[in-house]
């Protein structure tokens, strides 16, 4: 059996707090960074230069948040596919018009151009976790009767338009990725079959890679049943880890572009097993690297002990998203 370091496998730091907003008027999280005007470019260039000095690559996620806002005072205007209240945040959006969709598509294109000018190695469209584009894919939140609603092809239309606009601005050789739910895990949500249809449409359009995640955390059912993207109580059960692998395995058979598996990847033996038994060669990690930034180097050196992270999710409640196991007593 080949190990993760003998085959062409790669790890990704998949941090949801490193998402950049494409519109100044809209912010889904406190202190969220932006890419909505050129003033950001010089500072991001310092960041990318530093990363590249360590022979690493860095990709920027770009998004529009919608009703996922967790600000005490939400942004003044929050658009949605349809005026359907978010169960968790309680926010009722304004249905976005077709003219406003055109404006937002252009905003994504301009943001991606700035990403490239800032020397990021690729750009990733965030269309998961009930951010705005994920809402369009979800039948619960998209009840439109125009060309952006109804069939999965129509619900995916805005994402394809954004991809096309980004491709125009960054050129054919610059990598574009997408992060998309495997499914929403709610009764009237995006299904695995629909997600694969969208992924195939994006492959045909020319997208370079697909990052698989899952869970619509605007659904109380999803949150209460531990079906979202950052599931708890998985640290000591190998069977509960790498929890989107079934969808990613099927998708990797159906497309010829790279598939990135994110979600609960923490056991090196399980990762090696997936690597050797499927077409998946890319793996995203988040909480384990918040806890142990040098984890990949440890694995590379042959130290295969279990990560320190216990999947408690308390890192999301700390300033700067820090592991509570690393906090020194004051």
Tab-separated table of N, CA and C in Angstrom, residues 53-201:
chain	number	residue	atom	x	y	z
A	53	UNK	N	7.692	32.470	0.467
A	53	UNK	CA	9.072	32.374	0.937
A	53	UNK	C	9.324	31.061	1.664
A	54	UNK	N	8.238	30.408	2.100
A	54	UNK	CA	8.342	29.108	2.763
A	54	UNK	C	7.989	27.962	1.802
A	55	UNK	N	7.991	28.269	0.518
A	55	UNK	CA	7.741	27.281	-0.537
A	55	UNK	C	6.369	26.612	-0.394
A	56	UNK	N	5.407	27.418	0.020
A	56	UNK	CA	4.026	26.950	0.129
A	56	UNK	C	3.152	27.737	-0.831
A	57	UNK	N	1.984	27.204	-1.114
A	57	UNK	CA	1.000	27.883	-1.949
A	57	UNK	C	-0.164	28.355	-1.090
A	58	UNK	N	-0.862	29.356	-1.569
A	58	UNK	CA	-1.986	29.903	-0.817
A	58	UNK	C	-3.117	30.247	-1.777
A	59	UNK	N	-4.329	29.838	-1.414
A	59	UNK	CA	-5.532	30.043	-2.224
A	59	UNK	C	-6.502	30.900	-1.432
A	60	UNK	N	-7.130	31.856	-2.083
A	60	UNK	CA	-8.143	32.662	-1.402
A	60	UNK	C	-9.545	32.182	-1.761
A	61	UNK	N	-10.384	32.008	-0.728
A	61	UNK	CA	-11.807	31.765	-0.938
A	61	UNK	C	-12.519	33.107	-1.032
A	62	UNK	N	-13.441	33.233	-1.968
A	62	UNK	CA	-14.246	34.453	-2.058
A	62	UNK	C	-15.712	34.073	-1.969
A	63	UNK	N	-16.494	34.953	-1.347
A	63	UNK	CA	-17.877	34.581	-1.072
A	63	UNK	C	-18.764	35.806	-0.946
A	64	UNK	N	-20.052	35.551	-0.933
A	64	UNK	CA	-21.064	36.507	-0.525
A	64	UNK	C	-21.902	35.770	0.513
A	65	UNK	N	-22.060	36.334	1.698
A	65	UNK	CA	-22.580	35.577	2.827
A	65	UNK	C	-24.081	35.357	2.863
A	66	UNK	N	-24.856	36.395	2.577
A	66	UNK	CA	-26.296	36.240	2.693
A	66	UNK	C	-26.744	36.107	4.141
A	67	UNK	N	-27.742	35.287	4.399
A	67	UNK	CA	-28.358	35.212	5.730
A	67	UNK	C	-27.516	34.458	6.743
A	68	UNK	N	-26.314	34.049	6.366
A	68	UNK	CA	-25.442	33.351	7.309
A	68	UNK	C	-24.776	34.320	8.281
A	69	UNK	N	-25.093	35.596	8.196
A	69	UNK	CA	-24.457	36.614	9.035
A	69	UNK	C	-24.645	36.310	10.518
A	70	UNK	N	-23.536	36.384	11.256
A	70	UNK	CA	-23.570	36.204	12.708
A	70	UNK	C	-23.197	37.496	13.430
A	71	UNK	N	-23.351	38.615	12.755
A	71	UNK	CA	-23.109	39.905	13.396
A	71	UNK	C	-24.287	40.263	14.295
A	72	UNK	N	-24.013	40.926	15.423
A	72	UNK	CA	-25.097	41.359	16.310
A	72	UNK	C	-26.027	42.316	15.582
A	73	UNK	N	-25.441	43.172	14.770
A	73	UNK	CA	-26.224	44.054	13.900
A	73	UNK	C	-25.880	43.676	12.466
A	74	UNK	N	-26.716	42.870	11.810
A	74	UNK	CA	-26.394	42.404	10.459
A	74	UNK	C	-26.194	43.543	9.482
A	75	UNK	N	-25.553	43.228	8.371
A	75	UNK	CA	-25.348	44.212	7.319
A	75	UNK	C	-26.695	44.815	6.927
A	76	UNK	N	-26.710	46.075	6.481
A	76	UNK	CA	-27.983	46.760	6.230
A	76	UNK	C	-28.847	46.102	5.157
A	77	UNK	N	-28.211	45.513	4.152
A	77	UNK	CA	-28.964	44.825	3.106
A	77	UNK	C	-28.422	43.409	2.986
A	78	UNK	N	-29.279	42.427	3.185
A	78	UNK	CA	-28.868	41.030	3.048
A	78	UNK	C	-29.762	40.377	2.002
A	79	UNK	N	-29.146	39.996	0.899
A	79	UNK	CA	-29.880	39.373	-0.186
A	79	UNK	C	-29.948	37.859	-0.010
A	80	UNK	N	-30.972	37.273	-0.594
A	80	UNK	CA	-31.106	35.830	-0.642
A	80	UNK	C	-31.708	35.423	-1.973
A	81	UNK	N	-31.675	34.132	-2.256
A	81	UNK	CA	-32.316	33.648	-3.477
A	81	UNK	C	-33.806	33.954	-3.441
A	82	UNK	N	-34.403	33.776	-2.260
A	82	UNK	CA	-35.829	34.037	-2.031
A	82	UNK	C	-35.982	34.568	-0.610
A	83	UNK	N	-37.103	35.212	-0.306
A	83	UNK	CA	-37.301	35.749	1.049
A	83	UNK	C	-37.708	34.660	2.041
A	84	UNK	N	-36.763	33.775	2.355
A	84	UNK	CA	-36.989	32.674	3.292
A	84	UNK	C	-36.074	32.886	4.491
A	85	UNK	N	-36.634	32.905	5.695
A	85	UNK	CA	-35.857	33.186	6.901
A	85	UNK	C	-34.878	32.057	7.214
A	86	UNK	N	-33.679	32.447	7.610
A	86	UNK	CA	-32.673	31.504	8.087
A	86	UNK	C	-33.078	31.026	9.478
A	87	UNK	N	-33.232	29.715	9.662
A	87	UNK	CA	-33.721	29.165	10.925
A	87	UNK	C	-32.791	29.454	12.093
A	88	UNK	N	-31.487	29.508	11.822
A	88	UNK	CA	-30.510	29.659	12.897
A	88	UNK	C	-30.256	31.123	13.231
A	89	UNK	N	-30.007	31.971	12.211
A	89	UNK	CA	-29.719	33.380	12.474
A	89	UNK	C	-30.981	34.226	12.600
A	90	UNK	N	-32.096	33.714	12.087
A	90	UNK	CA	-33.346	34.461	12.146
A	90	UNK	C	-33.450	35.592	11.147
A	91	UNK	N	-32.521	35.670	10.219
A	91	UNK	CA	-32.491	36.777	9.255
A	91	UNK	C	-33.413	36.474	8.066
A	92	UNK	N	-34.250	37.436	7.742
A	92	UNK	CA	-35.100	37.364	6.553
A	92	UNK	C	-34.449	38.183	5.441
A	93	UNK	N	-34.029	37.559	4.356
A	93	UNK	CA	-33.348	38.302	3.300
A	93	UNK	C	-34.313	38.981	2.340
A	94	UNK	N	-33.758	39.889	1.561
A	94	UNK	CA	-34.464	40.489	0.436
A	94	UNK	C	-34.166	39.644	-0.796
A	95	UNK	N	-35.198	39.271	-1.545
A	95	UNK	CA	-34.952	38.480	-2.750
A	95	UNK	C	-34.142	39.306	-3.746
A	96	UNK	N	-33.031	38.753	-4.179
A	96	UNK	CA	-32.160	39.466	-5.096
A	96	UNK	C	-32.776	39.500	-6.495
A	97	UNK	N	-32.720	40.663	-7.123
A	97	UNK	CA	-33.283	40.814	-8.459
A	97	UNK	C	-32.276	40.348	-9.507
A	98	UNK	N	-32.744	40.198	-10.728
A	98	UNK	CA	-31.843	39.766	-11.800
A	98	UNK	C	-30.786	40.830	-12.107
A	99	UNK	N	-31.134	42.100	-12.003
A	99	UNK	CA	-30.138	43.160	-12.199
A	99	UNK	C	-29.079	43.114	-11.098
A	100	UNK	N	-29.521	42.842	-9.878
A	100	UNK	CA	-28.577	42.755	-8.763
A	100	UNK	C	-27.695	41.512	-8.891
A	101	UNK	N	-28.253	40.438	-9.452
A	101	UNK	CA	-27.440	39.246	-9.718
A	101	UNK	C	-26.321	39.589	-10.690
A	102	UNK	N	-26.656	40.345	-11.739
A	102	UNK	CA	-25.632	40.752	-12.709
A	102	UNK	C	-24.531	41.545	-12.026
A	103	UNK	N	-24.916	42.439	-11.112
A	103	UNK	CA	-23.924	43.235	-10.382
A	103	UNK	C	-23.041	42.334	-9.521
A	104	UNK	N	-23.645	41.372	-8.835
A	104	UNK	CA	-22.887	40.483	-7.963
A	104	UNK	C	-21.935	39.598	-8.763
A	105	UNK	N	-22.383	39.135	-9.922
A	105	UNK	CA	-21.511	38.344	-10.792
A	105	UNK	C	-20.269	39.150	-11.152
A	106	UNK	N	-20.459	40.421	-11.485
A	106	UNK	CA	-19.320	41.290	-11.809
A	106	UNK	C	-18.419	41.479	-10.582
A	107	UNK	N	-19.025	41.563	-9.407
A	107	UNK	CA	-18.247	41.743	-8.181
A	107	UNK	C	-17.340	40.544	-7.929
A	108	UNK	N	-17.847	39.344	-8.167
A	108	UNK	CA	-17.019	38.155	-8.025
A	108	UNK	C	-15.857	38.190	-9.014
A	109	UNK	N	-16.130	38.606	-10.243
A	109	UNK	CA	-15.072	38.681	-11.242
A	109	UNK	C	-13.987	39.669	-10.853
A	110	UNK	N	-14.393	40.841	-10.380
A	110	UNK	CA	-13.417	41.851	-9.973
A	110	UNK	C	-12.630	41.378	-8.750
A	111	UNK	N	-13.319	40.715	-7.823
A	111	UNK	CA	-12.629	40.201	-6.643
A	111	UNK	C	-11.578	39.174	-7.033
A	112	UNK	N	-11.903	38.289	-7.958
A	112	UNK	CA	-10.948	37.269	-8.403
A	112	UNK	C	-9.742	37.898	-9.089
A	113	UNK	N	-9.987	38.968	-9.826
A	113	UNK	CA	-8.875	39.674	-10.472
A	113	UNK	C	-7.923	40.232	-9.420
A	114	UNK	N	-8.488	40.750	-8.316
A	114	UNK	CA	-7.645	41.260	-7.233
A	114	UNK	C	-6.896	40.120	-6.539
A	115	UNK	N	-7.540	38.972	-6.421
A	115	UNK	CA	-6.884	37.801	-5.839
A	115	UNK	C	-5.625	37.470	-6.636
A	116	UNK	N	-5.767	37.439	-7.946
A	116	UNK	CA	-4.621	37.142	-8.809
A	116	UNK	C	-3.551	38.213	-8.679
A	117	UNK	N	-3.947	39.492	-8.674
A	117	UNK	CA	-2.983	40.585	-8.562
A	117	UNK	C	-2.267	40.558	-7.212
A	118	UNK	N	-2.892	39.974	-6.213
A	118	UNK	CA	-2.283	39.861	-4.890
A	118	UNK	C	-1.341	38.667	-4.790
A	119	UNK	N	-1.167	37.952	-5.909
A	119	UNK	CA	-0.242	36.817	-6.022
A	119	UNK	C	-0.696	35.576	-5.263
A	120	UNK	N	-1.990	35.443	-5.026
A	120	UNK	CA	-2.503	34.165	-4.554
A	120	UNK	C	-2.371	33.153	-5.694
A	121	UNK	N	-2.197	31.902	-5.343
A	121	UNK	CA	-1.928	30.876	-6.357
A	121	UNK	C	-3.192	30.360	-7.034
A	122	UNK	N	-4.349	30.671	-6.486
A	122	UNK	CA	-5.631	30.251	-7.076
A	122	UNK	C	-6.739	30.975	-6.336
A	123	UNK	N	-7.930	30.884	-6.864
A	123	UNK	CA	-9.102	31.445	-6.209
A	123	UNK	C	-10.147	30.345	-6.089
A	124	UNK	N	-10.854	30.331	-4.958
A	124	UNK	CA	-11.902	29.337	-4.744
A	124	UNK	C	-13.228	30.032	-4.484
A	125	UNK	N	-14.250	29.649	-5.232
A	125	UNK	CA	-15.613	30.141	-5.035
A	125	UNK	C	-16.231	29.360	-3.884
A	126	UNK	N	-16.696	30.050	-2.856
A	126	UNK	CA	-17.334	29.369	-1.721
A	126	UNK	C	-18.832	29.290	-1.996
A	127	UNK	N	-19.297	28.082	-2.296
A	127	UNK	CA	-20.723	27.865	-2.599
A	127	UNK	C	-21.298	26.796	-1.688
A	128	UNK	N	-20.862	26.789	-0.435
A	128	UNK	CA	-21.289	25.763	0.521
A	128	UNK	C	-21.785	26.424	1.805
A	129	UNK	N	-22.201	25.579	2.763
A	129	UNK	CA	-22.482	25.998	4.144
A	129	UNK	C	-23.507	27.111	4.244
A	130	UNK	N	-24.482	27.117	3.358
A	130	UNK	CA	-25.585	28.077	3.297
A	130	UNK	C	-25.113	29.533	3.169
A	131	UNK	N	-23.884	29.733	2.669
A	131	UNK	CA	-23.570	31.057	2.151
A	131	UNK	C	-24.475	31.307	0.938
A	132	UNK	N	-24.461	32.518	0.443
A	132	UNK	CA	-25.432	32.964	-0.559
A	132	UNK	C	-25.575	32.001	-1.736
A	133	UNK	N	-24.469	31.566	-2.328
A	133	UNK	CA	-24.554	30.687	-3.493
A	133	UNK	C	-25.103	29.315	-3.116
A	134	UNK	N	-24.798	28.873	-1.913
A	134	UNK	CA	-25.352	27.610	-1.417
A	134	UNK	C	-26.862	27.708	-1.272
A	135	UNK	N	-27.361	28.888	-0.906
A	135	UNK	CA	-28.805	29.102	-0.783
A	135	UNK	C	-29.499	28.930	-2.139
A	136	UNK	N	-28.833	29.360	-3.208
A	136	UNK	CA	-29.421	29.187	-4.533
A	136	UNK	C	-29.561	27.704	-4.881
A	137	UNK	N	-28.603	26.893	-4.453
A	137	UNK	CA	-28.652	25.459	-4.759
A	137	UNK	C	-29.690	24.719	-3.923
A	138	UNK	N	-30.073	25.295	-2.786
A	138	UNK	CA	-30.957	24.623	-1.830
A	138	UNK	C	-32.433	24.922	-2.133
A	139	UNK	N	-33.242	23.913	-2.442
A	139	UNK	CA	-34.658	24.156	-2.760
A	139	UNK	C	-35.436	24.808	-1.623
A	140	UNK	N	-35.005	24.592	-0.384
A	140	UNK	CA	-35.698	25.209	0.746
A	140	UNK	C	-35.587	26.729	0.689
A	141	UNK	N	-34.407	27.225	0.305
A	141	UNK	CA	-34.166	28.660	0.281
A	141	UNK	C	-34.338	29.280	-1.097
A	142	UNK	N	-34.502	28.461	-2.112
A	142	UNK	CA	-34.679	28.972	-3.472
A	142	UNK	C	-36.018	28.480	-4.011
A	143	UNK	N	-37.004	29.359	-3.961
A	143	UNK	CA	-38.339	29.026	-4.488
A	143	UNK	C	-38.665	29.955	-5.659
A	144	UNK	N	-37.651	30.430	-6.330
A	144	UNK	CA	-37.835	31.343	-7.451
A	144	UNK	C	-38.538	30.634	-8.600
A	145	UNK	N	-39.229	31.427	-9.407
A	145	UNK	CA	-39.921	30.882	-10.581
A	145	UNK	C	-39.299	31.380	-11.886
A	146	UNK	N	-38.174	32.116	-11.778
A	146	UNK	CA	-37.500	32.581	-12.993
A	146	UNK	C	-36.405	31.593	-13.373
A	147	UNK	N	-35.476	32.007	-14.234
A	147	UNK	CA	-34.442	31.096	-14.722
A	147	UNK	C	-33.390	30.748	-13.675
A	148	UNK	N	-33.499	31.316	-12.470
A	148	UNK	CA	-32.566	30.989	-11.388
A	148	UNK	C	-33.199	30.065	-10.344
A	149	UNK	N	-34.376	29.552	-10.617
A	149	UNK	CA	-35.047	28.665	-9.673
A	149	UNK	C	-35.644	27.458	-10.364
A	150	UNK	N	-36.057	26.484	-9.569
A	150	UNK	CA	-36.693	25.289	-10.133
A	150	UNK	C	-35.722	24.133	-10.268
A	151	UNK	N	-35.355	23.787	-11.477
A	151	UNK	CA	-34.465	22.651	-11.732
A	151	UNK	C	-33.081	22.915	-11.167
A	152	UNK	N	-32.320	21.864	-10.957
A	152	UNK	CA	-30.967	22.032	-10.438
A	152	UNK	C	-30.111	22.820	-11.429
A	153	UNK	N	-30.370	22.658	-12.714
A	153	UNK	CA	-29.632	23.433	-13.717
A	153	UNK	C	-29.898	24.929	-13.548
A	154	UNK	N	-31.149	25.283	-13.262
A	154	UNK	CA	-31.473	26.690	-13.034
A	154	UNK	C	-30.909	27.203	-11.718
A	155	UNK	N	-30.980	26.385	-10.676
A	155	UNK	CA	-30.477	26.806	-9.368
A	155	UNK	C	-28.961	26.994	-9.390
A	156	UNK	N	-28.289	26.290	-10.286
A	156	UNK	CA	-26.832	26.419	-10.402
A	156	UNK	C	-26.417	27.524	-11.369
A	157	UNK	N	-27.369	28.142	-12.038
A	157	UNK	CA	-27.062	29.101	-13.090
A	157	UNK	C	-26.166	30.235	-12.589
A	158	UNK	N	-26.463	30.801	-11.424
A	158	UNK	CA	-25.681	31.930	-10.932
A	158	UNK	C	-24.234	31.525	-10.689
A	159	UNK	N	-24.014	30.292	-10.239
A	159	UNK	CA	-22.648	29.826	-9.990
A	159	UNK	C	-21.885	29.691	-11.308
A	160	UNK	N	-22.543	29.167	-12.324
A	160	UNK	CA	-21.890	29.052	-13.637
A	160	UNK	C	-21.596	30.430	-14.220
A	161	UNK	N	-22.505	31.388	-14.011
A	161	UNK	CA	-22.257	32.742	-14.493
A	161	UNK	C	-21.071	33.377	-13.763
A	162	UNK	N	-20.971	33.135	-12.469
A	162	UNK	CA	-19.841	33.660	-11.703
A	162	UNK	C	-18.548	33.015	-12.168
A	163	UNK	N	-18.570	31.689	-12.374
A	163	UNK	CA	-17.360	31.024	-12.868
A	163	UNK	C	-16.934	31.635	-14.207
A	164	UNK	N	-17.882	31.804	-15.128
A	164	UNK	CA	-17.556	32.359	-16.448
A	164	UNK	C	-16.956	33.760	-16.326
A	165	UNK	N	-17.509	34.569	-15.424
A	165	UNK	CA	-17.006	35.930	-15.242
A	165	UNK	C	-15.595	35.915	-14.660
A	166	UNK	N	-15.364	35.051	-13.699
A	166	UNK	CA	-14.031	34.941	-13.110
A	166	UNK	C	-13.024	34.479	-14.160
A	167	UNK	N	-13.423	33.499	-14.964
A	167	UNK	CA	-12.503	32.986	-15.995
A	167	UNK	C	-12.119	34.101	-16.964
A	168	UNK	N	-13.067	34.965	-17.298
A	168	UNK	CA	-12.770	36.084	-18.200
A	168	UNK	C	-11.729	37.018	-17.591
A	169	UNK	N	-11.798	37.215	-16.282
A	169	UNK	CA	-10.922	38.205	-15.652
A	169	UNK	C	-9.539	37.648	-15.324
A	170	UNK	N	-9.440	36.352	-15.005
A	170	UNK	CA	-8.141	35.800	-14.574
A	170	UNK	C	-7.415	35.047	-15.679
A	171	UNK	N	-8.115	34.727	-16.774
A	171	UNK	CA	-7.480	34.016	-17.876
A	171	UNK	C	-7.588	32.505	-17.749
A	172	UNK	N	-7.175	31.818	-18.791
A	172	UNK	CA	-7.353	30.369	-18.868
A	172	UNK	C	-6.372	29.579	-18.018
A	173	UNK	N	-5.244	30.185	-17.652
A	173	UNK	CA	-4.199	29.434	-16.961
A	173	UNK	C	-4.244	29.578	-15.439
A	174	UNK	N	-5.104	30.429	-14.923
A	174	UNK	CA	-5.165	30.650	-13.472
A	174	UNK	C	-6.179	29.692	-12.851
A	175	UNK	N	-5.792	28.937	-11.815
A	175	UNK	CA	-6.692	27.921	-11.256
A	175	UNK	C	-7.901	28.516	-10.534
A	176	UNK	N	-9.060	27.962	-10.842
A	176	UNK	CA	-10.307	28.316	-10.165
A	176	UNK	C	-10.878	27.048	-9.547
A	177	UNK	N	-11.165	27.092	-8.247
A	177	UNK	CA	-11.741	25.967	-7.538
A	177	UNK	C	-13.123	26.361	-7.035
A	178	UNK	N	-13.873	25.373	-6.562
A	178	UNK	CA	-15.151	25.653	-5.909
A	178	UNK	C	-15.304	24.760	-4.700
A	179	UNK	N	-15.878	25.309	-3.653
A	179	UNK	CA	-16.235	24.549	-2.457
A	179	UNK	C	-17.745	24.397	-2.475
A	180	UNK	N	-18.214	23.147	-2.438
A	180	UNK	CA	-19.643	22.882	-2.626
A	180	UNK	C	-20.091	21.777	-1.694
A	181	UNK	N	-21.312	21.876	-1.206
A	181	UNK	CA	-21.852	20.831	-0.350
A	181	UNK	C	-22.032	19.518	-1.099
A	182	UNK	N	-21.668	18.428	-0.453
A	182	UNK	CA	-22.013	17.106	-0.975
A	182	UNK	C	-23.522	16.952	-0.950
A	183	UNK	N	-24.108	17.370	0.137
A	183	UNK	CA	-25.557	17.507	0.277
A	183	UNK	C	-25.823	18.372	1.491
A	184	UNK	N	-27.082	18.819	1.626
A	184	UNK	CA	-27.431	19.708	2.732
A	184	UNK	C	-27.853	18.948	3.985
A	185	UNK	N	-28.207	17.668	3.839
A	185	UNK	CA	-28.646	16.820	4.950
A	185	UNK	C	-29.913	17.352	5.616
A	186	UNK	N	-30.781	17.958	4.821
A	186	UNK	CA	-32.087	18.396	5.296
A	186	UNK	C	-33.134	17.935	4.284
A	187	UNK	N	-34.375	17.813	4.727
A	187	UNK	CA	-35.423	17.194	3.925
A	187	UNK	C	-35.601	17.850	2.565
A	188	UNK	N	-35.554	19.167	2.505
A	188	UNK	CA	-35.758	19.877	1.246
A	188	UNK	C	-34.490	20.619	0.832
A	189	UNK	N	-33.357	19.950	1.007
A	189	UNK	CA	-32.081	20.564	0.670
A	189	UNK	C	-31.457	19.975	-0.575
A	190	UNK	N	-30.275	20.465	-0.912
A	190	UNK	CA	-29.490	19.933	-2.023
A	190	UNK	C	-29.152	18.477	-1.747
A	191	UNK	N	-29.322	17.620	-2.752
A	191	UNK	CA	-29.011	16.195	-2.590
A	191	UNK	C	-27.640	15.885	-3.179
A	192	UNK	N	-27.125	14.713	-2.831
A	192	UNK	CA	-25.841	14.274	-3.375
A	192	UNK	C	-25.915	14.153	-4.892
A	193	UNK	N	-27.004	13.630	-5.398
A	193	UNK	CA	-27.165	13.475	-6.849
A	193	UNK	C	-27.151	14.829	-7.547
A	194	UNK	N	-27.835	15.824	-6.955
A	194	UNK	CA	-27.851	17.157	-7.555
A	194	UNK	C	-26.463	17.799	-7.487
A	195	UNK	N	-25.768	17.592	-6.372
A	195	UNK	CA	-24.429	18.159	-6.238
A	195	UNK	C	-23.491	17.627	-7.314
A	196	UNK	N	-23.614	16.338	-7.636
A	196	UNK	CA	-22.778	15.758	-8.689
A	196	UNK	C	-23.143	16.337	-10.053
A	197	UNK	N	-24.419	16.600	-10.282
A	197	UNK	CA	-24.836	17.237	-11.538
A	197	UNK	C	-24.165	18.603	-11.672
A	198	UNK	N	-24.209	19.398	-10.601
A	198	UNK	CA	-23.592	20.723	-10.624
A	198	UNK	C	-22.080	20.610	-10.848
A	199	UNK	N	-21.463	19.652	-10.180
A	199	UNK	CA	-20.016	19.464	-10.317
A	199	UNK	C	-19.640	19.113	-11.749
A	200	UNK	N	-20.445	18.281	-12.390
A	200	UNK	CA	-20.180	17.924	-13.792
A	200	UNK	C	-20.365	19.128	-14.711
A	201	UNK	N	-21.354	19.961	-14.415
A	201	UNK	CA	-21.546	21.180	-15.195
A	201	UNK	C	-20.335	22.095	-15.079
